[in-house]
Coordinates of C-alpha atoms and ligand atoms in Angstrom, one line a residue:
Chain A
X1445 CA 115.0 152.7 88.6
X1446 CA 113.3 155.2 86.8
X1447 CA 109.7 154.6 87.4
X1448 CA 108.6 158.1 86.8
X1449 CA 109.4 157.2 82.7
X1450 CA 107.1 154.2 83.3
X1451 CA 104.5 156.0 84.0
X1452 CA 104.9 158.6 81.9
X1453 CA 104.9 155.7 78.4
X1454 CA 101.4 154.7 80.4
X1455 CA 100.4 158.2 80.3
X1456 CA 101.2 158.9 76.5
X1457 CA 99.8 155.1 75.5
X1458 CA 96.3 155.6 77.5
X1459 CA 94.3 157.6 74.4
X1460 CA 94.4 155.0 72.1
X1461 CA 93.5 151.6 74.0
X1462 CA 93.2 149.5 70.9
X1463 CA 92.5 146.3 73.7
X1464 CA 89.1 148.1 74.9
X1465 CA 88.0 149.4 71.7
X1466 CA 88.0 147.2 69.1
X1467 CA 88.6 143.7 70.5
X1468 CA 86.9 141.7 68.2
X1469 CA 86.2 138.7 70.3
X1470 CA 82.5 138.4 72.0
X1471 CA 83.0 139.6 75.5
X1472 CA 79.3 139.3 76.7
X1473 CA 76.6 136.9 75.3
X1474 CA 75.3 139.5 72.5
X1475 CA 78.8 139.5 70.6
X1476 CA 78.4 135.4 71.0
X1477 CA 77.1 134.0 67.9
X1478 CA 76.5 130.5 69.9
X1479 CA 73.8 131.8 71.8
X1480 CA 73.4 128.0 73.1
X1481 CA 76.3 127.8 74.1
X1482 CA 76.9 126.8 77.6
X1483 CA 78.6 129.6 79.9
X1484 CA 80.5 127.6 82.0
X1485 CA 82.6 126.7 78.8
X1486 CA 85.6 128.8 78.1
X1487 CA 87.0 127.1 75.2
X1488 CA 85.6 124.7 72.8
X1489 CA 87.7 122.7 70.4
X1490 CA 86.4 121.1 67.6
X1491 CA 87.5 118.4 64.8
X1492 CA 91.2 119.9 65.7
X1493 CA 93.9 118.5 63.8
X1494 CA 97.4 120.0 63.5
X1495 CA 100.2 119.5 60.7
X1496 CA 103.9 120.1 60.9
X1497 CA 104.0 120.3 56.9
X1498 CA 103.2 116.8 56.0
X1499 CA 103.2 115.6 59.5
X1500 CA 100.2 114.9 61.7
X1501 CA 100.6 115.9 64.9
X1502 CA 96.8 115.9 66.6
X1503 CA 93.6 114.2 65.2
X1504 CA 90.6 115.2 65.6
X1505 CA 90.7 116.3 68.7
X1506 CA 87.4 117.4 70.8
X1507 CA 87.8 119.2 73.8
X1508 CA 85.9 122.1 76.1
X1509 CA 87.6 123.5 78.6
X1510 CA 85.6 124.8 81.7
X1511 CA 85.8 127.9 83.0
X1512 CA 86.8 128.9 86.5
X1513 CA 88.5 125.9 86.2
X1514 CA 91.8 123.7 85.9
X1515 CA 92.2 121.2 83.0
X1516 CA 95.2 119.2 83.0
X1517 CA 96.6 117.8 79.7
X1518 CA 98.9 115.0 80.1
X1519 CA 100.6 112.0 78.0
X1520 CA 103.9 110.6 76.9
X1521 CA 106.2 113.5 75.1
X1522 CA 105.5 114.1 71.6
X1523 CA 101.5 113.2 71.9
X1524 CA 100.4 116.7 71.1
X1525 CA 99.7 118.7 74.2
X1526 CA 102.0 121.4 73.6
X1527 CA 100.6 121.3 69.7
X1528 CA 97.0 121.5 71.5
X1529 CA 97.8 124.2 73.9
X1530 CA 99.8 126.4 70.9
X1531 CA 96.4 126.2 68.6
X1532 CA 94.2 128.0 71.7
X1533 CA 96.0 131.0 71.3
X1534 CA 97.2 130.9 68.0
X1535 CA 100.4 130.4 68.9
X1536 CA 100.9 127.6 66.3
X1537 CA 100.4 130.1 63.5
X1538 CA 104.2 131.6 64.5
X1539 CA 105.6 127.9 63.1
X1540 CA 106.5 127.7 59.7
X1541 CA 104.2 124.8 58.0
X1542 CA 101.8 124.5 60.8
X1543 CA 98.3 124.1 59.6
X1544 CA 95.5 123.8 61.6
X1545 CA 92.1 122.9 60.9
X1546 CA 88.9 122.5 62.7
X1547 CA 87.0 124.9 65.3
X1548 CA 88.4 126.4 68.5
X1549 CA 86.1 129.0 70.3
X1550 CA 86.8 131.4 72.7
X1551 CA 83.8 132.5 74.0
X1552 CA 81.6 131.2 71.1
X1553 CA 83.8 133.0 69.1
X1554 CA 85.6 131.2 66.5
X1555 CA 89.3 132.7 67.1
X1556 CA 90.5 131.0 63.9
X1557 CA 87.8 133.5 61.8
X1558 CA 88.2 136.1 60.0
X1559 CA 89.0 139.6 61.4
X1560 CA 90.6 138.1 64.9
X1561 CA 93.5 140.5 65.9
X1562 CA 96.0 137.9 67.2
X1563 CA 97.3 140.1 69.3
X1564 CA 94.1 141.1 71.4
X1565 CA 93.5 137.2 71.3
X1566 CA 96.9 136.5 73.3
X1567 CA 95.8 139.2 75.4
X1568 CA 93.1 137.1 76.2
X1569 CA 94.9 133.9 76.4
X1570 CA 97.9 134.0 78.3
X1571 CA 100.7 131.3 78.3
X1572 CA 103.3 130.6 80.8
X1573 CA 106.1 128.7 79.9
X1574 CA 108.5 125.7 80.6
X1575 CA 111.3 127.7 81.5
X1576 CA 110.7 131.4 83.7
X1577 CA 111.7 133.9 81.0
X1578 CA 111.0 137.2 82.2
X1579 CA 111.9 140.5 80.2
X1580 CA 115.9 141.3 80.9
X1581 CA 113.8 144.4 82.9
X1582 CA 112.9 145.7 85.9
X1583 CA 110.3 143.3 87.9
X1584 CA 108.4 145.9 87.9
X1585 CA 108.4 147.0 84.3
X1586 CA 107.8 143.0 83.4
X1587 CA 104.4 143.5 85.2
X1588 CA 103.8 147.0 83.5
X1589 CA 104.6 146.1 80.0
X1590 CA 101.4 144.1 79.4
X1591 CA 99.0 146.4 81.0
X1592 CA 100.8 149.6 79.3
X1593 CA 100.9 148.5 75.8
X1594 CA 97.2 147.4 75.9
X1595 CA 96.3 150.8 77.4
X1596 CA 94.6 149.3 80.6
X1597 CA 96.0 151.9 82.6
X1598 CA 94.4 155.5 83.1
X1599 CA 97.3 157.0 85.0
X1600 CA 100.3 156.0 86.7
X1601 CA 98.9 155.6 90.0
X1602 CA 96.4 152.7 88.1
X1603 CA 99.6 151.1 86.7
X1604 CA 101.1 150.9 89.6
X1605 CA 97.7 149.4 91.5
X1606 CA 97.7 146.7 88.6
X1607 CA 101.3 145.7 89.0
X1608 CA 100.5 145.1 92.7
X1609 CA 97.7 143.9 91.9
X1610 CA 99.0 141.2 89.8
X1611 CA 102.4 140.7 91.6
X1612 CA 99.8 139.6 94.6
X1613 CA 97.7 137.2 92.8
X1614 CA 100.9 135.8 91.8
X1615 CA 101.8 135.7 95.4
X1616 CA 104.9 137.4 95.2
X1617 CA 104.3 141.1 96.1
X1618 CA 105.3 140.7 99.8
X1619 CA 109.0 138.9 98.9
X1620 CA 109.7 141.3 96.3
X1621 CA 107.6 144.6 97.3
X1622 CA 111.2 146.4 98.3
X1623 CA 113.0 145.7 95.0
X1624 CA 110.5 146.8 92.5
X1625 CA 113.0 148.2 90.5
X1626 CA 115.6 145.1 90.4
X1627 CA 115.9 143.1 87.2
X1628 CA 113.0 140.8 86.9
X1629 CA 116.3 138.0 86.2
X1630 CA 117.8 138.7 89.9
X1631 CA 114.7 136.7 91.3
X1632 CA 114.8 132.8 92.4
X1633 CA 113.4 130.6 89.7
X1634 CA 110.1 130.0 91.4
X1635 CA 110.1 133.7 91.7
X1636 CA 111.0 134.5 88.0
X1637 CA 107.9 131.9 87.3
X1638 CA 105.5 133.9 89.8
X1639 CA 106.5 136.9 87.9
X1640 CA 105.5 135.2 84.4
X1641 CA 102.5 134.5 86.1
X1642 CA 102.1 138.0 87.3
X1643 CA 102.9 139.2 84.3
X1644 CA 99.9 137.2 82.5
X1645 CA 98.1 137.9 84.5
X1646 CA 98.3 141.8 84.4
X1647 CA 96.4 142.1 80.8
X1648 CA 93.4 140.2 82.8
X1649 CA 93.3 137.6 80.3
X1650 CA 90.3 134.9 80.7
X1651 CA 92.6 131.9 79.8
X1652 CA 95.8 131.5 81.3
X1653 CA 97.9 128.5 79.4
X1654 CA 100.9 126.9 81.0
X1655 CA 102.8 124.9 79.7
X1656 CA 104.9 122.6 82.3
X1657 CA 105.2 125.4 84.6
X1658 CA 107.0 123.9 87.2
X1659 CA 109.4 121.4 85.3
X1660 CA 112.4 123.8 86.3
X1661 CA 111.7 124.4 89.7
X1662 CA 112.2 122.8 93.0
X1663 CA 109.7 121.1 95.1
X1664 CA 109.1 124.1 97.5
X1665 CA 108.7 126.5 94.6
X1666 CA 106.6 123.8 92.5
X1667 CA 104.0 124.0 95.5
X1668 CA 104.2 127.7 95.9
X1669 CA 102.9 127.9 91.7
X1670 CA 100.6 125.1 92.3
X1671 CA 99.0 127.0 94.9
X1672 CA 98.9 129.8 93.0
X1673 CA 96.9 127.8 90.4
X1674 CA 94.7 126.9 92.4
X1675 CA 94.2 130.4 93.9
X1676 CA 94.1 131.8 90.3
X1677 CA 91.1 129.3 88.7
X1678 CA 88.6 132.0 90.8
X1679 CA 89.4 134.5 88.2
X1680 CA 91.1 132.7 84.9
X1681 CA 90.3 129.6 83.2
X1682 CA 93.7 127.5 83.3
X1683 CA 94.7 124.8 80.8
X1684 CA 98.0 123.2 82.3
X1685 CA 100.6 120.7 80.8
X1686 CA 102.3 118.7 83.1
X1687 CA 104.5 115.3 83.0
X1688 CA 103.4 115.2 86.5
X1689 CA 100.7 112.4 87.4
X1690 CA 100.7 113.8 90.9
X1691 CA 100.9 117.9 90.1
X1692 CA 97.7 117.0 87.5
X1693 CA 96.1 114.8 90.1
X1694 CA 96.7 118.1 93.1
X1695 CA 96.0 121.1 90.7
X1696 CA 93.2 120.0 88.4
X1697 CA 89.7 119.8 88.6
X1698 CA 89.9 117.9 84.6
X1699 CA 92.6 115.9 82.9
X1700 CA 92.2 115.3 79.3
X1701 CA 95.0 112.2 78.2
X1702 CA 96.7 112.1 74.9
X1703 CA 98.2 109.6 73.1
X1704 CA 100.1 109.7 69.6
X1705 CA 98.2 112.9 68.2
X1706 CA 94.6 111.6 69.9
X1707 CA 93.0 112.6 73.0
X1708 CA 92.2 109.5 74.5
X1709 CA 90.0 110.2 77.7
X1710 CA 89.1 113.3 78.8
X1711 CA 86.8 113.8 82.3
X1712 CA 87.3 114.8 86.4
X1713 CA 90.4 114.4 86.9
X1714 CA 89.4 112.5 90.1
X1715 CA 88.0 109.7 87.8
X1716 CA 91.5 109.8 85.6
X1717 CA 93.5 109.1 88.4
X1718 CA 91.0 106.6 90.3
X1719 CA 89.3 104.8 87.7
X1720 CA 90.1 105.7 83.8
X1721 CA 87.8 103.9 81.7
X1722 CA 90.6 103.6 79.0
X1723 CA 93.3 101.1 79.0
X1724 CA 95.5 103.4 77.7
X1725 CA 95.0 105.9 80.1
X1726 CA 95.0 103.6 82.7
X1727 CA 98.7 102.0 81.2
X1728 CA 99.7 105.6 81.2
X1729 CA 99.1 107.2 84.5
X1730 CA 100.3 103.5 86.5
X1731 CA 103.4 103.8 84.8
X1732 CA 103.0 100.4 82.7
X1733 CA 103.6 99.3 78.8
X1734 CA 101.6 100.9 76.8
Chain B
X543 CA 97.2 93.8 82.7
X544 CA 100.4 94.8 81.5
X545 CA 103.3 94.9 84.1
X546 CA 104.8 98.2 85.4
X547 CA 108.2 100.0 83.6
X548 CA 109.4 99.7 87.6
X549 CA 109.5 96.3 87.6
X550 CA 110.0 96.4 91.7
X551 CA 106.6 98.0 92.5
X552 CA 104.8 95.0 90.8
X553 CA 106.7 92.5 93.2
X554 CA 106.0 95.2 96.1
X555 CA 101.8 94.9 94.7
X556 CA 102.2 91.0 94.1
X557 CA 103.7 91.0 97.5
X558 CA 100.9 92.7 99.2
X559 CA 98.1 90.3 97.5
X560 CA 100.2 87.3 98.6
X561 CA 100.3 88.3 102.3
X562 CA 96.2 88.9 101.9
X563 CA 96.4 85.1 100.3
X564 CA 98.1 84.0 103.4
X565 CA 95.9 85.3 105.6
X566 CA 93.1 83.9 103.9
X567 CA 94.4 80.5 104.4
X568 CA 95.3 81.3 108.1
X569 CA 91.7 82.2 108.6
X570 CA 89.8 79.5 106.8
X571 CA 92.2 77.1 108.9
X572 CA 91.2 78.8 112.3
X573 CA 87.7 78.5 111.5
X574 CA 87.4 74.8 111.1
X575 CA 90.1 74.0 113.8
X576 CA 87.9 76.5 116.3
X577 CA 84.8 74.1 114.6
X578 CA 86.4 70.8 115.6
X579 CA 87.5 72.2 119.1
X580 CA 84.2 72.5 119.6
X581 CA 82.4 69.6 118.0
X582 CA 84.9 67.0 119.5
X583 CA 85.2 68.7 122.6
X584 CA 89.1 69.3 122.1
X585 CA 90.3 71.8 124.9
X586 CA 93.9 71.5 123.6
X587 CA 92.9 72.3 119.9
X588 CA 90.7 75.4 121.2
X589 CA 93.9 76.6 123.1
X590 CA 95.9 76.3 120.2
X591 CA 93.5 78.5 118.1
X592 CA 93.4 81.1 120.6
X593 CA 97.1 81.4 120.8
X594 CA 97.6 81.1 116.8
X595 CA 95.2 84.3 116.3
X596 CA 98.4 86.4 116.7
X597 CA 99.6 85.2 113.1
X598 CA 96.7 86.9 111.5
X599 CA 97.2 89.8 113.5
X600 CA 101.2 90.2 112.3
X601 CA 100.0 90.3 108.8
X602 CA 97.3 92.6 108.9
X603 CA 100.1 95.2 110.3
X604 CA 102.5 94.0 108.0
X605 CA 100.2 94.7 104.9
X606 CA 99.3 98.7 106.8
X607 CA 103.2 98.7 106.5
X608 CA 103.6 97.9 103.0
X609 CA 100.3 99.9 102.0
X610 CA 101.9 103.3 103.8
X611 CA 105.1 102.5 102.2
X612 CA 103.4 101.9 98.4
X613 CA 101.4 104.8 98.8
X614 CA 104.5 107.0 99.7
X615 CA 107.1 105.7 97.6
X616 CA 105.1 104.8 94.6
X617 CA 101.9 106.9 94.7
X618 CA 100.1 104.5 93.1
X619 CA 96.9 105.5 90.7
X620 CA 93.8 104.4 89.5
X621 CA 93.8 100.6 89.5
X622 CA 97.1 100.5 91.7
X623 CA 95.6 103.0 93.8
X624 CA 92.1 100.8 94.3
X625 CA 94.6 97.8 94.9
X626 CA 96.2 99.4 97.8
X627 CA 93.0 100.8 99.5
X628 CA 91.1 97.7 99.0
X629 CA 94.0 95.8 100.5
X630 CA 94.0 97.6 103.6
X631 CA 90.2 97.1 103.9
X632 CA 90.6 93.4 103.3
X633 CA 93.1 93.0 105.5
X634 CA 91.2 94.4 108.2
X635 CA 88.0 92.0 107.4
X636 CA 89.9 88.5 107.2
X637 CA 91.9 90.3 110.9
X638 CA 88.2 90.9 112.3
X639 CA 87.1 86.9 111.2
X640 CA 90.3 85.4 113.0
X641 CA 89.3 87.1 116.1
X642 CA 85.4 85.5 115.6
X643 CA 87.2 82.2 115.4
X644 CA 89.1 82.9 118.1
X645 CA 86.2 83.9 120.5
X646 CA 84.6 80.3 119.3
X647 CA 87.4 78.6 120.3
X648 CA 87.3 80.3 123.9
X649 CA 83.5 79.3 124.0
X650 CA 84.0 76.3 123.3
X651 CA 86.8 76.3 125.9
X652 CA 83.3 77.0 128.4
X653 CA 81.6 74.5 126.3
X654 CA 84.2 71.6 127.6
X655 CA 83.4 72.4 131.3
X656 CA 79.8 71.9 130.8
X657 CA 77.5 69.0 130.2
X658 CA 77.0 68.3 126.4
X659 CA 74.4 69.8 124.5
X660 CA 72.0 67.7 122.4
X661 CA 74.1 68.0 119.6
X662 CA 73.6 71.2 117.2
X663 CA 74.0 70.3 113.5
X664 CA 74.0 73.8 112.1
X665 CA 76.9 74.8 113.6
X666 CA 79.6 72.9 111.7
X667 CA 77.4 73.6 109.0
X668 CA 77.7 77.3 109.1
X669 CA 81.3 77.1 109.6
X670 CA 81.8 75.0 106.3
X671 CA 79.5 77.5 104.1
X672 CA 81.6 80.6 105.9
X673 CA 84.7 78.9 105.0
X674 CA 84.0 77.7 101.7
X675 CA 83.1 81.8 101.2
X676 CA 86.1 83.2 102.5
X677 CA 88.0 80.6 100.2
X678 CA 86.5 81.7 97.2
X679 CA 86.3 85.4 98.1
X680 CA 89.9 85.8 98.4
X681 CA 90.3 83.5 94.9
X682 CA 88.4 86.2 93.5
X683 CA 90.7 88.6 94.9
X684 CA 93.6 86.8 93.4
X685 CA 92.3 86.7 90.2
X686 CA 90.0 89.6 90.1
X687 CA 87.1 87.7 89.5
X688 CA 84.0 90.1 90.0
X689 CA 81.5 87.3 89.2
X690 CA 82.9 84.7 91.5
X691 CA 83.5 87.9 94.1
X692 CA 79.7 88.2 93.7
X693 CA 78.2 84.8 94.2
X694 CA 79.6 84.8 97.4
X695 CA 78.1 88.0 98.0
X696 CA 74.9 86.4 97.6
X697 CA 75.7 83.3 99.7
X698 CA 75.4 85.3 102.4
X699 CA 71.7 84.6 102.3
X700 CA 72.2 80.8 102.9
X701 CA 74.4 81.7 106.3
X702 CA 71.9 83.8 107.2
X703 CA 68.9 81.1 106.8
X704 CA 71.0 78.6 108.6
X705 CA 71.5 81.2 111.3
X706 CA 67.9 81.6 111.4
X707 CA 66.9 77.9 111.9
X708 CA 69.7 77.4 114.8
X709 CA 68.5 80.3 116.6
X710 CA 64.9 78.9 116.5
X711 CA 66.1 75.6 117.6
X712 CA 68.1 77.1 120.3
X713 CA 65.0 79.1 121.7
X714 CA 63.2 75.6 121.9
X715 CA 65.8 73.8 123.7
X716 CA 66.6 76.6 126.3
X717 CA 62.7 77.0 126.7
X718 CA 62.3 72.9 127.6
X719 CA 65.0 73.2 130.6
X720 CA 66.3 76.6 131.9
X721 CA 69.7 74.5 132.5
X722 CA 70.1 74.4 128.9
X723 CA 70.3 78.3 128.7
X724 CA 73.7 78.9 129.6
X725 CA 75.5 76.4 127.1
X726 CA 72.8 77.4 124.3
X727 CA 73.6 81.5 124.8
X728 CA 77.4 79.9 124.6
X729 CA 76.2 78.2 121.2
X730 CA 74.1 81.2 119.9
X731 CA 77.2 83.4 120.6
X732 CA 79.4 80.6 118.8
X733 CA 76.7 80.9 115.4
X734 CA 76.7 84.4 115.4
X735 CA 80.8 85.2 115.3
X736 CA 80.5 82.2 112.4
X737 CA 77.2 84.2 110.9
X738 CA 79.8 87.3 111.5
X739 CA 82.3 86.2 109.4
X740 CA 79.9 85.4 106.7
X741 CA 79.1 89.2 106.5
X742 CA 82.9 90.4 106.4
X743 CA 83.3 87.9 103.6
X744 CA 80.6 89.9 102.0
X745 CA 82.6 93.0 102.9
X746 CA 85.4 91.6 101.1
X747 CA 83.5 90.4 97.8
X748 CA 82.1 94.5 97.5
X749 CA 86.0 95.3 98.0
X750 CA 86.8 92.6 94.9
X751 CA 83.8 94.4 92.7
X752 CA 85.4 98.4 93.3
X753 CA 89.0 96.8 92.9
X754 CA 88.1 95.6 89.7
X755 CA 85.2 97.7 88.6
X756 CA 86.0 101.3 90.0
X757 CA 82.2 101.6 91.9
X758 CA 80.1 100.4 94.3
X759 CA 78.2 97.0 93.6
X760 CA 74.7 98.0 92.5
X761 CA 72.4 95.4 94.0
X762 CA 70.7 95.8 97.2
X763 CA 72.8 93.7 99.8
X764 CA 71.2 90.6 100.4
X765 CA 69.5 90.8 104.5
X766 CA 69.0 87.7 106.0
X767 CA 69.5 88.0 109.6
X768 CA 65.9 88.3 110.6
X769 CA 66.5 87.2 114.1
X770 CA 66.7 90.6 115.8
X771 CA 62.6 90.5 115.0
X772 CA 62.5 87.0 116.6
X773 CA 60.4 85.9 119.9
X774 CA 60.2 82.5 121.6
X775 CA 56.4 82.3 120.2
X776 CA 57.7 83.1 116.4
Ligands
ADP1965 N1 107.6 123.1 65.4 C1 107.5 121.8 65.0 N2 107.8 121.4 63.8 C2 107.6 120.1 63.4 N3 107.1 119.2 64.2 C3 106.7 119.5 65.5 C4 106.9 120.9 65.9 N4 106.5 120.9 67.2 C5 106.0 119.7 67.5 N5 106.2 118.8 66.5 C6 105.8 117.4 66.5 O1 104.5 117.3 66.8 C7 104.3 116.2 67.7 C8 103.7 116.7 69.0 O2 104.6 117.6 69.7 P1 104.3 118.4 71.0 O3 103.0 119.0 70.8 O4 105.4 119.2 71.3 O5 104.1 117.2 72.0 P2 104.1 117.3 73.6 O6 104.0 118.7 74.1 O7 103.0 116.4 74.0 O8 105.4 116.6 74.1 C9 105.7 115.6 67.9 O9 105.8 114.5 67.1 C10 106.6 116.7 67.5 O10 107.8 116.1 67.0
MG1966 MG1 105.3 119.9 75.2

């Protein structure tokens, strides 16, 4: 395919990087209001309750996510994760009716305050989702797209090291290193998911939300993106939903449990799954009547 | 607690406690019949002892089996989990007491040969409190009773003082007429596989507190076997 036009859109979107300049969200500890605040937290959420118009869907939820690391969220369908996951990167503002009230911080920065570009926020929260959806484009050109429209390329050649770049941390550069220029929708289903996660991961965002990443794929490809995971937590902070016990109990390092609109228990994960001090929790993840 | 959606892994869990209930009994039963082989000099009854050990044995493999096959079919958690480890453990304890009895019965198999020893009170003794602790260990495990689990934990003690005394005794007797040595080392030997079992019954109670509780018990163990700082003159 025509990679020499890819290049050339980097070239002509490189003087304005609007990602760099004026992102309004605190990247270092000066632009952090919460001078306090711990560094090893990524996210805190605070008093966070969601409505669907007159519906409640969370309560009051309370939640820091740590950085560097996995946290899984998990409970019966309908309980809120998905809700919880939406309102990190804003994603529940899209929904007509949603509301959402409380305090989520990013950094120490409140991302619900005024003067937050949305878009630089999802540039620094990325989400994978349920089901692989990858641009109907080249692999390649899903990769470049992030990277290209936020300006994080100098020059082609740069593009080009970042779309390795990324395709590798996904672990998928060496299966798909020949075909560069194949649609992105050719790939395997585990493949099209590494992609998604390349693709993420290309705008070097510092949260990475997924969103049952591996309910669509087979067992071989659902270990391949749990390794990934795993892999990826040295550079991104993850927040994963899973309906997996076992995929929460291999990829996460913290499990927070939800329950009708309430997070229930939240700690190690290792403790979740050995000895949950709620009976809910407990009810949950042994697969008895709640 | 509440029962399981798949009904068939809480028969596979209840299945698994019952075969630890089983043994239980086998054991307590081999400890007094390995007793009263002894006491009433009853080479047939020690025999029989010796040969039954291999009961114990079967289950012990047949709970591994159904612990390998929970943990890979149903990938049990938390409690479940705790069940299932704890099981194996127990398993292995009440396995490890059946051979004590066993080597009391082949003692007293020597025992039978010999001329009788002034008669040693503390050794039926010790086997009663052993068995009474192993009986109310496993209840506990049944019914996941942390506080009965416990008191036997701290019973321990008494085994250990009764251990104690006989040991002293034993010294006295041995040091009176050197022909009493050989059948008093046979009878020290006998007290300490009894005093054995006594710990793994401990063993089993600390099993019973993280099955129930998720952690360790928090008390120092109770150490009563003081004899390894004994000397005839003591
Ligand atoms: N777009 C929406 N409009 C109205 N209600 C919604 C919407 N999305 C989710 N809900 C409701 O909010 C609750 C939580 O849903 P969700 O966050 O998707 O749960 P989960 O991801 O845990 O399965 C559910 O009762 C669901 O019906
Ligand atoms: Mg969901």
């Amino acid at each position: 395919m025509d990679r020499e036009a890819d290049v050339a859109e980097a070239r002509i979107d490189q003087g304005e990087s609007p990602f760099r300049a004026n992102f309004a969200l605190g990247e270092n500890s000066s632009a952090t209001p919460d001078a306090g605040a711990p560094q090893q937290i990524a996210v805190t959420a605070k008093d966070v309750s969601v409505f669907y118009g007159k519906k409640q869907a969370l309560f009051s939820v309370n939640l820091n996510i740590e950085r560097n690391r996995v946290t899984a969220l998990i409970g019966p369908s309908g309980c809120g994760k998905s809700t919880f996951l939406r309102c990190i990167n804003r994603m529940n503002d899209t929904i007509e009716g949603c509301r959402v009230t409380g305090e989520i911080k990013l950094d120490g920065t409140d991302i619900y305050g005024r003067g937050i570009d949305v878009v630089q926020l999802r540039a620094r929260v990325g989400m994978v989702f349920q089901k692989p959806n990858p641009f109907p484009k080249s692999i390649y050109e899903n990769v470049a797209y992030g990277p290209r429209i936020h300006g994080l390329a100098a020059n082609g050649r740069e593009l080009d090291d970042i779309v390795e770049q990324s395709l590798r941390r996904a672990g998928l550069f060496d299966e798909v290193s020949d075909r560069l220029n194949t649609p992105g929708t050719s790939l395997s289903g585990g493949q099209q998911q590494r992609l998604c996660i390349a693709r993420a991961i290309a705008i070097s965002p510092e949260v990475i939300l997924m969103d049952e990443p591996c309910s669509a794929l087979d067992p071989i490809a659902t270990a391949k993106v749990e390794e990934l995971i795993d892999e990826l937590r040295e550079h991104f902070t993850i927040a994963i939903v899973t309906h997996n016990m076992q995929q929460a109990a291999r990829v996460s390092q913290y499990t927070a449990f939800f329950h009708l609109g309430n997070l229930v228990e939240f700690g190690p994960t290792e403790h979740i799954f050995t000895n949950p001090t709620e009976e809910r929790t407990q009810d949950y993840i042994t697969g008895r009547f709640g | 607690m509440t029962v399981h959606i798949v009904k068939s892994f809480d028969e596979e869990l209840n299945r698994m406690t019952g075969e630890i209930a089983q043994m239980g009994g086998f054991v307590e039963e081999q400890i007094m019949a390995s007793v009263n082989a002894l006491v009433r000099r009853d080479s047939d009854k020690a025999q029989e002892v010796i040969a039954k050990d291999k009961r114990i044995d079967a289950l012990e493999d047949e709970v591994e089996q159904m612990a390998l096959r929970l943990l890979a079919l149903r990938q049990p958690l938390a409690a479940d989990l705790r069940l299932v480890t704890t099981a194996v453990k127990i398993a292995a304890d009440l396995e490890r007491m059946g051979d004590y009895a066993a080597n009391v019965a082949k003692r007293a198999l020597t025992l039978n040969k010999l001329d009788p020893v002034r008669p040693v009170n503390s050794v039926p003794r010790i086997a009663e409190l052993v068995q009474g602790m192993v009986k109310d260990v496993l209840d506990a495990f049944v019914e996941r009773d942390v506080e009965k689990a416990l008191a036997v934990w701290r019973r321990d003690e008494d085994v250990d003082a009764y251990y104690n005394s006989l040991f002293r005794e034993l010294l006295t007797y041995m040091m009176e007429d050197p022909h009493h040595i050989t059948p008093c080392i046979h009878m020290l030997f006998i007290a300490k596989n009894l005093e054995r079992i006594g710990d793994h019954a401990t063993n089993i109670a600390e099993q019973v507190n993280f099955l129930v509780r998720g952690k360790p018990v928090e008390e120092a163990r109770p150490k009563g076997d003081l004899t390894a700082y004994s000397t005839p003159e003591s």
